[in-house]
Amino acid sequence: MNWSDALSRLPPLLASHIVLAAAALFLGMVIALPMGVVAARHPRFGRVALGFASLVQTIPSLALLALFYPLLLALSGVVRVPALGFLPSLLALALYALLPILRNTVIALTSIDPEIIEAADGIGMTRGQKLWIVQAPLALPVVMGGIRTAAVWTIGAATLSTTVGQPSLGDIIFSGLQTQNWVLVVTGCVAAAILALVVDAMLALAEHGLATRRRWLWVVPLLVAVLVPVAITVARTAPASTITIGAKNFSEQYILARVIGHRLEAAGYRVRYKENLGSAVVFDALGHDDVDVYVEYAGTLWTNAMKRSDVPARPILNRAVGDWTLREHGVTSLGPLGFENAYALAVPGELARRRGLRTLANLTAAAPDLTLGGDLEFLDRPEWAAIRQAYALDFRATRAFAPTFMYAALKSHDADVISAFSSDGRIAADGLVVLGDPRNAIPGYDALLLVGPKAGHDAAIVAALRSLVGAIPVNAMRHANLMVDGPQKASADVAAAWLEQAIAAKGAR
């Protein structure tokens, strides 16, 4: 992907990023400023409030964002609230904005010379008059310092909102990291940095205007800060007919999401994408109509959601998964796309030849000398527990990597064995050997096309997507994946276009 392609993706993501960061900062100020005033007057409350705000800062941003999703999902059983996207991102980022604003407000108010307060009391000022006429102007520079710090923090942390389905500059950063497309990574990081610098400069201008009582210096930045996010929100409000396509955080999912999107656009629908979602998050979102369609792998639902440990034949497993999703969640499985993307342990060809590794059974004796590299989910998934138990595997060490970096870890010898995916084109390109599973510990992982309850009742959506069932051979999927993950570094759109041509050619034969 070249710079022009990366920049073409920037405007809508930057707009969403601005709206989210502005809303979170505003909500943080609404909460923190009154709390700061009360905390300055009541030290005991101040200790509790600052302790809470400090505690929030110790929670990793990604974890806090993820925690709000199940909380809002549980609440949606009582009151219909969107559990995915803007709301969980807003709440998490507003909490992160609390500490600098609250702390600086308390410091500013408690540092005012007591003689000034006594003078205000002496002329009969009320508590409210003292706050607005005396304390607020004196505290302003320190308070604005906290707001400026919170603004920069919020803009940076907002890049993580992509993990809960909120479009932001994090979309291209995460996608770039996953595909090792550094043009995307640099574009997203530079855009976020420039946005933070511009916002900080605007807040500095507003601070100067307030301090010098030059109204236009603070009114103009304030109007820009309010009107720009409002205008963007109005302009980008998705029509009710927009179809939301979900995707997980690896190349195959990005490509398939685009293929699905193109089919729906050809049928007259508007589409939008929510990418880089976790397996549990995206399936729950589908069941609650926060996502309308995405591709899931049968084995993932079989082991993680259905808690099954037996390994039936793939056709039986696919039917059982489809029956369960419809019965328990109202989710319709249109069927397998035609290929399987199964978990498989893979090793470099040289290591396989040297240690005689052909199956997982051969790995049992070699494992104590080797390091296993898994994707970010694998080491906590039941599939790994089943493999480890079936073959008594005890590795020297285990490490977790983003999927793309597992392959780099093999080359740098940071890992000897990885949890590869059977439809990944890099297996053949890098000369890896996939170890057989003679004890059938790993279930089938056919790629299933799932549609949510609402979309499943739309005959036009179902008709537009049914043509993809059974249409994608594994060799074509591997080639498309390699286009993105390999040296070519093609975009997901380019790989999807190639895959659609392959589908059309297969259908014409």
Short mmCIF file of C-alpha atoms in Angstrom, two decimals:
data_model
loop_
_atom_site.label_atom_id
_atom_site.label_comp_id
_atom_site.label_asym_id
_atom_site.label_seq_id
_atom_site.Cartn_x
_atom_site.Cartn_y
_atom_site.Cartn_z
CA MET A 1 0.00 0.00 0.00
CA ASN A 2 1.39 3.42 -0.95
CA TRP A 3 0.98 6.75 0.81
CA SER A 4 -1.94 7.87 -1.35
CA ASP A 5 -3.92 4.73 -0.46
CA ALA A 6 -3.19 5.24 3.24
CA LEU A 7 -4.16 8.90 3.12
CA SER A 8 -7.43 8.05 1.35
CA ARG A 9 -8.48 6.06 4.43
CA LEU A 10 -7.60 8.89 6.78
CA PRO A 11 -10.47 11.47 6.58
CA PRO A 12 -13.41 9.37 7.89
CA LEU A 13 -11.29 7.79 10.63
CA LEU A 14 -9.88 11.16 11.67
CA ALA A 15 -13.41 12.56 11.82
CA SER A 16 -14.60 9.72 14.05
CA HIS A 17 -11.50 10.10 16.21
CA ILE A 18 -12.17 13.83 16.72
CA VAL A 19 -15.79 13.24 17.72
CA LEU A 20 -14.89 10.51 20.21
CA ALA A 21 -11.99 12.38 21.81
CA ALA A 22 -13.95 15.64 22.08
CA ALA A 23 -16.96 13.93 23.64
CA ALA A 24 -14.80 12.00 26.12
CA LEU A 25 -12.85 15.12 27.14
CA PHE A 26 -16.06 17.10 27.59
CA LEU A 27 -17.63 14.35 29.71
CA GLY A 28 -14.44 14.10 31.76
CA MET A 29 -14.51 17.84 32.41
CA VAL A 30 -18.20 17.76 33.37
CA ILE A 31 -17.41 15.11 35.99
CA ALA A 32 -13.95 16.19 37.18
CA LEU A 33 -14.38 19.96 37.60
CA PRO A 34 -17.30 19.81 40.10
CA MET A 35 -15.57 16.91 41.86
CA GLY A 36 -12.44 19.03 42.12
CA VAL A 37 -14.30 21.91 43.72
CA VAL A 38 -15.92 19.60 46.28
CA ALA A 39 -12.63 17.78 46.89
CA ALA A 40 -10.82 21.07 47.57
CA ARG A 41 -13.40 21.96 50.22
CA HIS A 42 -13.66 18.50 51.77
CA PRO A 43 -10.23 16.80 52.06
CA ARG A 44 -11.67 13.41 53.03
CA PHE A 45 -13.78 13.29 49.86
CA GLY A 46 -10.76 14.57 47.95
CA ARG A 47 -8.64 11.62 49.04
CA VAL A 48 -11.30 9.16 47.95
CA ALA A 49 -11.90 10.90 44.61
CA LEU A 50 -8.21 11.18 43.77
CA GLY A 51 -7.67 7.59 44.86
CA PHE A 52 -10.41 6.42 42.50
CA ALA A 53 -9.08 8.47 39.60
CA SER A 54 -5.56 7.18 40.25
CA LEU A 55 -6.86 3.60 40.38
CA VAL A 56 -8.45 4.02 36.95
CA GLN A 57 -5.06 5.04 35.56
CA THR A 58 -3.53 1.75 36.71
CA ILE A 59 -5.94 -0.24 34.53
CA PRO A 60 -4.52 -0.76 31.02
CA SER A 61 -6.53 1.25 28.49
CA LEU A 62 -7.28 -1.80 26.36
CA ALA A 63 -8.61 -3.71 29.37
CA LEU A 64 -10.82 -0.85 30.52
CA LEU A 65 -12.34 -0.51 27.05
CA ALA A 66 -12.97 -4.25 26.90
CA LEU A 67 -14.55 -4.32 30.37
CA PHE A 68 -17.23 -1.80 29.43
CA TYR A 69 -18.50 -4.07 26.64
CA PRO A 70 -19.83 -6.91 28.86
CA LEU A 71 -21.13 -4.37 31.39
CA LEU A 72 -23.16 -2.56 28.75
CA LEU A 73 -24.21 -5.87 27.24
CA ALA A 74 -25.65 -6.93 30.61
CA LEU A 75 -27.36 -3.56 30.98
CA SER A 76 -28.93 -3.90 27.53
CA GLY A 77 -31.14 -6.63 28.98
CA VAL A 78 -32.84 -3.92 31.03
CA VAL A 79 -32.40 -0.80 28.89
CA ARG A 80 -31.48 -0.92 25.20
CA VAL A 81 -28.02 0.63 24.97
CA PRO A 82 -25.36 0.16 22.29
CA ALA A 83 -22.76 -2.14 23.87
CA LEU A 84 -20.35 -1.86 20.96
CA GLY A 85 -18.67 1.17 19.46
CA PHE A 86 -19.09 4.73 20.66
CA LEU A 87 -20.61 4.34 24.15
CA PRO A 88 -18.07 1.97 25.76
CA SER A 89 -15.27 4.01 24.20
CA LEU A 90 -16.74 7.25 25.50
CA LEU A 91 -17.14 5.98 29.06
CA ALA A 92 -13.67 4.43 29.27
CA LEU A 93 -11.88 7.48 27.83
CA ALA A 94 -13.84 9.88 30.05
CA LEU A 95 -12.63 7.94 33.08
CA TYR A 96 -9.06 8.23 31.84
CA ALA A 97 -9.49 11.99 31.50
CA LEU A 98 -10.51 12.40 35.15
CA LEU A 99 -7.18 12.28 36.96
CA PRO A 100 -5.25 15.21 35.44
CA ILE A 101 -8.28 17.51 35.50
CA LEU A 102 -9.34 16.53 39.01
CA ARG A 103 -5.84 16.66 40.47
CA ASN A 104 -4.97 20.01 38.93
CA THR A 105 -8.29 21.50 40.05
CA VAL A 106 -7.70 20.43 43.63
CA ILE A 107 -4.09 21.68 43.60
CA ALA A 108 -5.09 24.99 42.05
CA LEU A 109 -7.89 25.72 44.54
CA THR A 110 -6.01 24.61 47.64
CA SER A 111 -2.89 26.61 46.66
CA ILE A 112 -4.64 30.00 46.60
CA ASP A 113 -3.28 32.37 49.24
CA PRO A 114 -5.58 32.16 52.31
CA GLU A 115 -5.36 35.95 52.72
CA ILE A 116 -7.13 36.39 49.38
CA ILE A 117 -9.94 34.14 50.56
CA GLU A 118 -10.14 36.08 53.85
CA ALA A 119 -10.38 39.34 51.90
CA ALA A 120 -13.25 37.92 49.84
CA ASP A 121 -14.99 36.83 53.04
CA GLY A 122 -14.38 40.28 54.50
CA ILE A 123 -16.35 42.05 51.77
CA GLY A 124 -19.23 39.60 52.19
CA MET A 125 -18.88 37.40 49.15
CA THR A 126 -20.92 34.21 49.08
CA ARG A 127 -19.27 30.85 48.45
CA GLY A 128 -20.44 30.93 44.81
CA GLN A 129 -19.17 34.47 44.28
CA LYS A 130 -15.79 33.56 45.75
CA LEU A 131 -15.55 30.59 43.39
CA TRP A 132 -16.43 32.44 40.18
CA ILE A 133 -14.95 35.87 40.87
CA VAL A 134 -11.84 35.05 42.92
CA GLN A 135 -10.86 31.38 42.91
CA ALA A 136 -11.66 30.38 39.32
CA PRO A 137 -9.52 33.09 37.65
CA LEU A 138 -6.59 32.36 39.96
CA ALA A 139 -6.89 28.59 39.48
CA LEU A 140 -7.39 28.77 35.73
CA PRO A 141 -3.77 28.30 34.53
CA VAL A 142 -3.27 25.14 36.61
CA VAL A 143 -6.71 23.75 35.74
CA MET A 144 -6.10 24.36 32.04
CA GLY A 145 -2.82 22.49 32.37
CA GLY A 146 -4.79 19.46 33.57
CA ILE A 147 -7.32 19.81 30.75
CA ARG A 148 -4.54 20.02 28.18
CA THR A 149 -2.89 16.90 29.59
CA ALA A 150 -6.21 15.06 29.57
CA ALA A 151 -6.82 16.10 25.96
CA VAL A 152 -3.51 14.66 24.80
CA TRP A 153 -4.05 11.46 26.79
CA THR A 154 -7.56 11.07 25.42
CA ILE A 155 -6.51 11.54 21.80
CA GLY A 156 -3.78 8.92 22.23
CA ALA A 157 -5.96 6.39 24.05
CA ALA A 158 -8.80 6.84 21.55
CA THR A 159 -6.75 4.84 19.03
CA LEU A 160 -7.55 1.75 21.13
CA SER A 161 -11.30 2.20 20.64
CA THR A 162 -11.10 0.19 17.43
CA THR A 163 -10.95 -2.97 19.58
CA VAL A 164 -14.56 -2.40 20.68
CA GLY A 165 -15.82 -1.44 17.25
CA GLN A 166 -15.49 2.35 17.30
CA PRO A 167 -13.83 3.71 14.15
CA SER A 168 -10.74 5.78 14.93
CA LEU A 169 -7.18 6.31 13.78
CA GLY A 170 -6.50 3.05 15.58
CA ASP A 171 -8.14 1.22 12.66
CA ILE A 172 -5.23 1.90 10.34
CA ILE A 173 -2.65 1.56 13.12
CA PHE A 174 -3.89 -1.88 14.17
CA SER A 175 -4.37 -3.02 10.59
CA GLY A 176 -0.89 -1.81 9.72
CA LEU A 177 0.66 -3.62 12.68
CA GLN A 178 -1.19 -6.81 11.83
CA THR A 179 -0.12 -6.77 8.18
CA GLN A 180 3.30 -5.17 8.86
CA ASN A 181 2.28 -2.33 6.57
CA TRP A 182 4.34 0.46 8.10
CA VAL A 183 2.84 3.09 5.81
CA LEU A 184 -0.50 2.58 7.57
CA VAL A 185 1.11 2.58 11.01
CA VAL A 186 3.05 5.79 10.37
CA THR A 187 0.01 7.49 8.81
CA GLY A 188 -2.18 6.73 11.81
CA CYS A 189 0.46 7.65 14.40
CA VAL A 190 1.42 10.92 12.69
CA ALA A 191 -2.25 11.90 12.29
CA ALA A 192 -2.90 11.25 15.99
CA ALA A 193 0.19 13.22 17.00
CA ILE A 194 -0.72 16.20 14.80
CA LEU A 195 -4.28 16.16 16.14
CA ALA A 196 -2.96 16.17 19.73
CA LEU A 197 -0.62 19.10 18.97
CA VAL A 198 -3.38 21.13 17.28
CA VAL A 199 -5.81 20.55 20.15
CA ASP A 200 -3.15 21.43 22.72
CA ALA A 201 -2.39 24.66 20.83
CA MET A 202 -6.09 25.56 20.71
CA LEU A 203 -6.44 24.99 24.44
CA ALA A 204 -3.33 27.08 25.09
CA LEU A 205 -4.86 29.89 23.04
CA ALA A 206 -8.11 29.63 25.01
CA GLU A 207 -6.16 29.70 28.26
CA HIS A 208 -4.31 32.84 27.19
CA GLY A 209 -7.57 34.48 26.17
CA LEU A 210 -9.19 33.75 29.51
CA ALA A 211 -6.16 34.94 31.45
CA THR A 212 -5.91 38.24 29.50
CA ARG A 213 -9.70 38.68 29.29
CA ARG A 214 -9.52 38.85 25.49
CA ARG A 215 -12.79 37.22 24.65
CA TRP A 216 -12.13 36.27 21.02
CA LEU A 217 -9.04 34.29 22.00
CA TRP A 218 -11.11 31.82 23.99
CA VAL A 219 -14.46 32.08 22.19
CA VAL A 220 -13.04 31.04 18.80
CA PRO A 221 -11.31 27.86 20.04
CA LEU A 222 -14.39 27.01 22.10
CA LEU A 223 -16.66 27.36 19.05
CA VAL A 224 -14.30 25.25 16.96
CA ALA A 225 -14.14 22.59 19.69
CA VAL A 226 -17.94 22.40 19.87
CA LEU A 227 -19.01 22.95 16.25
CA VAL A 228 -16.49 20.71 14.49
CA PRO A 229 -17.46 17.49 16.34
CA VAL A 230 -21.17 18.36 16.03
CA ALA A 231 -20.85 18.98 12.29
CA ILE A 232 -18.92 15.75 11.80
CA THR A 233 -21.47 13.77 13.81
CA VAL A 234 -24.38 15.14 11.78
CA ALA A 235 -22.59 14.58 8.48
CA ARG A 236 -21.52 11.04 9.33
CA THR A 237 -24.69 9.73 10.99
CA ALA A 238 -25.25 6.38 9.31
CA PRO A 239 -28.67 5.83 7.69
CA ALA A 240 -30.84 3.18 9.27
CA SER A 241 -30.30 0.93 6.24
CA THR A 242 -26.52 0.73 6.75
CA ILE A 243 -25.23 -2.83 7.19
CA THR A 244 -22.43 -3.29 9.72
CA ILE A 245 -19.82 -5.88 8.78
CA GLY A 246 -17.63 -7.22 11.58
CA ALA A 247 -14.07 -8.50 11.34
CA LYS A 248 -11.46 -9.85 13.71
CA ASN A 249 -7.87 -8.67 13.85
CA PHE A 250 -6.10 -10.48 11.02
CA SER A 251 -5.76 -10.15 7.27
CA GLU A 252 -8.17 -12.89 6.21
CA GLN A 253 -10.96 -11.22 8.15
CA TYR A 254 -10.23 -7.82 6.60
CA ILE A 255 -10.35 -9.36 3.11
CA LEU A 256 -13.55 -11.33 3.66
CA ALA A 257 -15.25 -8.30 5.20
CA ARG A 258 -14.53 -6.35 1.99
CA VAL A 259 -15.82 -9.21 -0.19
CA ILE A 260 -19.05 -9.27 1.84
CA GLY A 261 -19.28 -5.48 1.71
CA HIS A 262 -18.92 -5.41 -2.06
CA ARG A 263 -21.71 -7.97 -2.45
CA LEU A 264 -24.03 -5.93 -0.25
CA GLU A 265 -23.14 -2.65 -1.98
CA ALA A 266 -23.93 -4.27 -5.32
CA ALA A 267 -27.33 -5.18 -3.86
CA GLY A 268 -27.95 -1.51 -3.01
CA TYR A 269 -26.98 -1.41 0.67
CA ARG A 270 -24.69 1.03 2.44
CA VAL A 271 -22.04 -0.73 4.48
CA ARG A 272 -19.62 0.12 7.26
CA TYR A 273 -16.90 -1.97 8.85
CA LYS A 274 -16.09 -2.70 12.48
CA GLU A 275 -12.68 -4.36 12.50
CA ASN A 276 -10.09 -5.67 14.97
CA LEU A 277 -12.74 -7.18 17.25
CA GLY A 278 -12.09 -10.11 19.57
CA SER A 279 -13.80 -13.46 18.94
CA ALA A 280 -16.19 -13.24 21.90
CA VAL A 281 -16.94 -9.56 21.33
CA VAL A 282 -17.84 -9.89 17.67
CA PHE A 283 -20.13 -12.92 18.18
CA ASP A 284 -21.98 -11.27 21.07
CA ALA A 285 -22.28 -8.11 18.96
CA LEU A 286 -23.80 -10.16 16.13
CA GLY A 287 -26.41 -11.67 18.43
CA HIS A 288 -27.40 -8.20 19.65
CA ASP A 289 -27.49 -6.66 16.13
CA ASP A 290 -24.55 -4.35 16.84
CA VAL A 291 -22.93 -6.21 13.93
CA ASP A 292 -25.04 -7.60 11.06
CA VAL A 293 -22.71 -10.07 9.38
CA TYR A 294 -19.23 -11.54 9.73
CA VAL A 295 -17.24 -14.72 9.13
CA GLU A 296 -16.64 -17.02 12.09
CA TYR A 297 -14.82 -20.34 12.28
CA ALA A 298 -16.82 -23.37 13.34
CA GLY A 299 -14.19 -24.67 15.77
CA THR A 300 -14.07 -21.33 17.60
CA LEU A 301 -17.77 -21.47 18.41
CA TRP A 302 -17.63 -25.23 19.09
CA THR A 303 -14.92 -24.98 21.73
CA ASN A 304 -15.26 -21.44 23.14
CA ALA A 305 -18.98 -20.66 22.99
CA MET A 306 -20.53 -24.14 23.03
CA LYS A 307 -17.89 -25.55 25.41
CA ARG A 308 -17.66 -28.80 23.44
CA SER A 309 -14.55 -30.96 23.63
CA ASP A 310 -15.51 -33.80 21.26
CA VAL A 311 -14.36 -33.63 17.64
CA PRO A 312 -17.03 -34.83 15.18
CA ALA A 313 -16.66 -34.80 11.40
CA ARG A 314 -16.66 -31.32 9.89
CA PRO A 315 -20.12 -31.52 8.21
CA ILE A 316 -21.69 -32.71 11.48
CA LEU A 317 -19.90 -30.02 13.46
CA ASN A 318 -20.97 -27.28 11.01
CA ARG A 319 -24.64 -28.31 11.22
CA ALA A 320 -24.52 -28.49 15.02
CA VAL A 321 -22.95 -25.03 15.22
CA GLY A 322 -25.57 -23.58 12.87
CA ASP A 323 -28.43 -25.12 14.86
CA TRP A 324 -26.96 -23.78 18.12
CA THR A 325 -26.38 -20.21 16.89
CA LEU A 326 -29.96 -20.00 15.59
CA ARG A 327 -31.55 -21.58 18.64
CA GLU A 328 -29.56 -19.74 21.31
CA HIS A 329 -28.81 -16.39 19.67
CA GLY A 330 -31.07 -15.99 16.64
CA VAL A 331 -27.95 -15.98 14.44
CA THR A 332 -28.26 -17.66 11.04
CA SER A 333 -25.36 -19.60 9.52
CA LEU A 334 -25.65 -19.39 5.75
CA GLY A 335 -23.04 -22.15 5.48
CA PRO A 336 -19.30 -22.62 4.97
CA LEU A 337 -17.49 -20.43 2.45
CA GLY A 338 -15.58 -23.40 1.05
CA PHE A 339 -12.34 -23.42 3.00
CA GLU A 340 -11.09 -24.23 6.47
CA ASN A 341 -8.85 -22.01 8.58
CA ALA A 342 -7.87 -24.39 11.34
CA TYR A 343 -5.42 -23.93 14.15
CA ALA A 344 -2.27 -25.91 13.40
CA LEU A 345 1.15 -26.01 15.01
CA ALA A 346 3.85 -25.25 12.45
CA VAL A 347 7.64 -25.35 12.56
CA PRO A 348 10.39 -24.22 10.19
CA GLY A 349 11.28 -26.84 7.60
CA GLU A 350 14.89 -27.06 8.76
CA LEU A 351 13.82 -27.76 12.36
CA ALA A 352 11.28 -30.35 11.20
CA ARG A 353 13.97 -32.22 9.24
CA ARG A 354 16.56 -31.99 12.00
CA ARG A 355 14.24 -33.18 14.80
CA GLY A 356 12.08 -35.54 12.72
CA LEU A 357 8.89 -33.57 13.32
CA ARG A 358 5.95 -34.62 11.15
CA THR A 359 3.06 -34.80 13.64
CA LEU A 360 2.19 -33.43 17.04
CA ALA A 361 3.05 -36.83 18.48
CA ASN A 362 6.67 -36.30 17.34
CA LEU A 363 6.64 -32.96 19.13
CA THR A 364 6.12 -34.49 22.58
CA ALA A 365 9.78 -35.43 23.08
CA ALA A 366 11.14 -32.26 21.46
CA ALA A 367 8.88 -29.73 23.25
CA PRO A 368 11.01 -29.28 26.42
CA ASP A 369 13.77 -27.77 24.25
CA LEU A 370 11.47 -25.47 22.23
CA THR A 371 9.51 -22.23 22.65
CA LEU A 372 5.88 -22.06 21.50
CA GLY A 373 4.61 -18.79 20.07
CA GLY A 374 0.82 -18.40 20.04
CA ASP A 375 -1.46 -15.66 18.81
CA LEU A 376 -2.95 -13.33 21.39
CA GLU A 377 -5.86 -15.72 22.09
CA PHE A 378 -4.43 -19.18 21.49
CA LEU A 379 -2.70 -19.85 24.81
CA ASP A 380 -5.94 -19.14 26.71
CA ARG A 381 -8.22 -21.06 24.36
CA PRO A 382 -9.58 -24.57 25.02
CA GLU A 383 -8.02 -25.75 21.73
CA TRP A 384 -4.54 -25.31 23.20
CA ALA A 385 -5.59 -27.09 26.40
CA ALA A 386 -6.91 -30.00 24.29
CA ILE A 387 -3.73 -30.21 22.20
CA ARG A 388 -1.50 -30.02 25.26
CA GLN A 389 -3.46 -32.75 27.03
CA ALA A 390 -3.72 -35.05 24.00
CA TYR A 391 0.00 -34.94 23.26
CA ALA A 392 1.44 -34.22 26.74
CA LEU A 393 3.24 -31.12 25.43
CA ASP A 394 5.47 -29.29 27.88
CA PHE A 395 7.34 -26.49 26.12
CA ARG A 396 10.40 -24.75 27.53
CA ALA A 397 8.46 -21.47 27.27
CA THR A 398 5.33 -20.03 25.71
CA ARG A 399 4.96 -16.52 24.32
CA ALA A 400 2.04 -14.59 22.86
CA PHE A 401 2.34 -12.49 19.70
CA ALA A 402 0.05 -10.61 17.34
CA PRO A 403 -0.67 -13.12 14.52
CA THR A 404 1.68 -11.54 11.99
CA PHE A 405 4.55 -11.28 14.44
CA MET A 406 4.45 -15.03 15.11
CA TYR A 407 6.08 -15.58 11.72
CA ALA A 408 8.71 -12.95 12.43
CA ALA A 409 9.38 -14.67 15.76
CA LEU A 410 10.29 -17.87 13.92
CA LYS A 411 12.80 -16.02 11.75
CA SER A 412 14.35 -14.28 14.75
CA HIS A 413 14.37 -17.55 16.79
CA ASP A 414 12.16 -16.01 19.49
CA ALA A 415 9.86 -18.96 18.87
CA ASP A 416 10.44 -22.45 17.47
CA VAL A 417 6.82 -23.52 17.02
CA ILE A 418 3.83 -21.30 16.25
CA SER A 419 0.05 -21.66 16.27
CA ALA A 420 -0.41 -21.07 12.56
CA PHE A 421 -3.63 -20.91 10.56
CA SER A 422 -4.13 -23.45 7.81
CA SER A 423 -5.34 -20.90 5.22
CA ASP A 424 -2.34 -18.61 5.75
CA GLY A 425 -0.27 -18.23 2.58
CA ARG A 426 2.87 -17.61 4.61
CA ILE A 427 3.05 -21.29 5.59
CA ALA A 428 4.16 -22.29 2.10
CA ALA A 429 5.94 -19.01 1.39
CA ASP A 430 8.14 -19.38 4.50
CA GLY A 431 8.72 -23.13 4.01
CA LEU A 432 6.94 -24.13 7.22
CA VAL A 433 5.82 -27.65 8.06
CA VAL A 434 2.34 -28.09 9.54
CA LEU A 435 2.36 -30.89 12.08
CA GLY A 436 -0.35 -33.51 11.68
CA ASP A 437 -2.95 -34.21 14.35
CA PRO A 438 -3.29 -38.02 14.45
CA ARG A 439 -5.32 -37.96 17.69
CA ASN A 440 -7.91 -35.47 16.35
CA ALA A 441 -7.48 -32.97 19.17
CA ILE A 442 -8.32 -30.02 16.92
CA PRO A 443 -11.91 -29.61 15.64
CA GLY A 444 -12.84 -28.44 12.16
CA TYR A 445 -12.59 -24.72 11.43
CA ASP A 446 -14.71 -24.17 8.34
CA ALA A 447 -15.27 -20.47 7.70
CA LEU A 448 -19.01 -19.91 8.30
CA LEU A 449 -20.92 -16.91 7.01
CA LEU A 450 -23.07 -15.68 9.91
CA VAL A 451 -25.83 -13.06 9.85
CA GLY A 452 -27.50 -11.49 12.89
CA PRO A 453 -31.17 -11.76 13.88
CA LYS A 454 -32.25 -8.59 12.08
CA ALA A 455 -30.22 -9.15 8.92
CA GLY A 456 -31.21 -12.82 8.85
CA HIS A 457 -34.83 -11.80 8.33
CA ASP A 458 -33.97 -9.59 5.35
CA ALA A 459 -34.38 -11.83 2.31
CA ALA A 460 -32.42 -9.44 0.08
CA ILE A 461 -29.36 -9.53 2.38
CA VAL A 462 -29.47 -13.32 2.58
CA ALA A 463 -29.85 -13.61 -1.20
CA ALA A 464 -26.92 -11.26 -1.81
CA LEU A 465 -24.65 -13.31 0.43
CA ARG A 466 -25.68 -16.88 -0.37
CA SER A 467 -23.62 -16.86 -3.56
CA LEU A 468 -20.47 -16.79 -1.37
CA VAL A 469 -21.31 -20.13 0.29
CA GLY A 470 -18.97 -22.81 -1.00
CA ALA A 471 -17.41 -20.34 -3.44
CA ILE A 472 -13.94 -19.75 -1.95
CA PRO A 473 -11.36 -22.55 -2.33
CA VAL A 474 -8.56 -22.66 0.21
CA ASN A 475 -5.85 -22.05 -2.40
CA ALA A 476 -7.53 -18.80 -3.45
CA MET A 477 -7.88 -17.70 0.17
CA ARG A 478 -4.22 -18.45 0.83
CA HIS A 479 -3.16 -16.41 -2.19
CA ALA A 480 -5.33 -13.46 -1.14
CA ASN A 481 -3.93 -13.62 2.39
CA LEU A 482 -0.38 -13.70 1.07
CA MET A 483 -1.08 -10.61 -1.05
CA VAL A 484 -1.65 -8.69 2.20
CA ASP A 485 0.82 -10.45 4.51
CA GLY A 486 3.60 -11.15 2.02
CA PRO A 487 6.14 -8.84 0.36
CA GLN A 488 3.48 -7.27 -1.87
CA LYS A 489 1.76 -5.62 1.14
CA ALA A 490 -1.44 -5.12 -0.84
CA SER A 491 -4.43 -3.53 0.85
CA ALA A 492 -7.39 -5.64 1.93
CA ASP A 493 -9.43 -3.97 -0.84
CA VAL A 494 -6.94 -5.06 -3.51
CA ALA A 495 -6.79 -8.61 -2.15
CA ALA A 496 -10.60 -8.72 -1.95
CA ALA A 497 -10.87 -7.60 -5.59
CA TRP A 498 -8.49 -10.40 -6.64
CA LEU A 499 -10.45 -12.92 -4.56
CA GLU A 500 -13.72 -11.83 -6.14
CA GLN A 501 -12.22 -12.38 -9.59
CA ALA A 502 -11.12 -15.86 -8.49
CA ILE A 503 -14.65 -16.57 -7.23
CA ALA A 504 -16.14 -15.39 -10.52
CA ALA A 505 -13.68 -17.52 -12.53
CA LYS A 506 -14.50 -20.57 -10.41
CA GLY A 507 -18.23 -19.99 -10.95
CA ALA A 508 -17.78 -19.64 -14.71
CA ARG A 509 -16.08 -23.03 -15.02
#
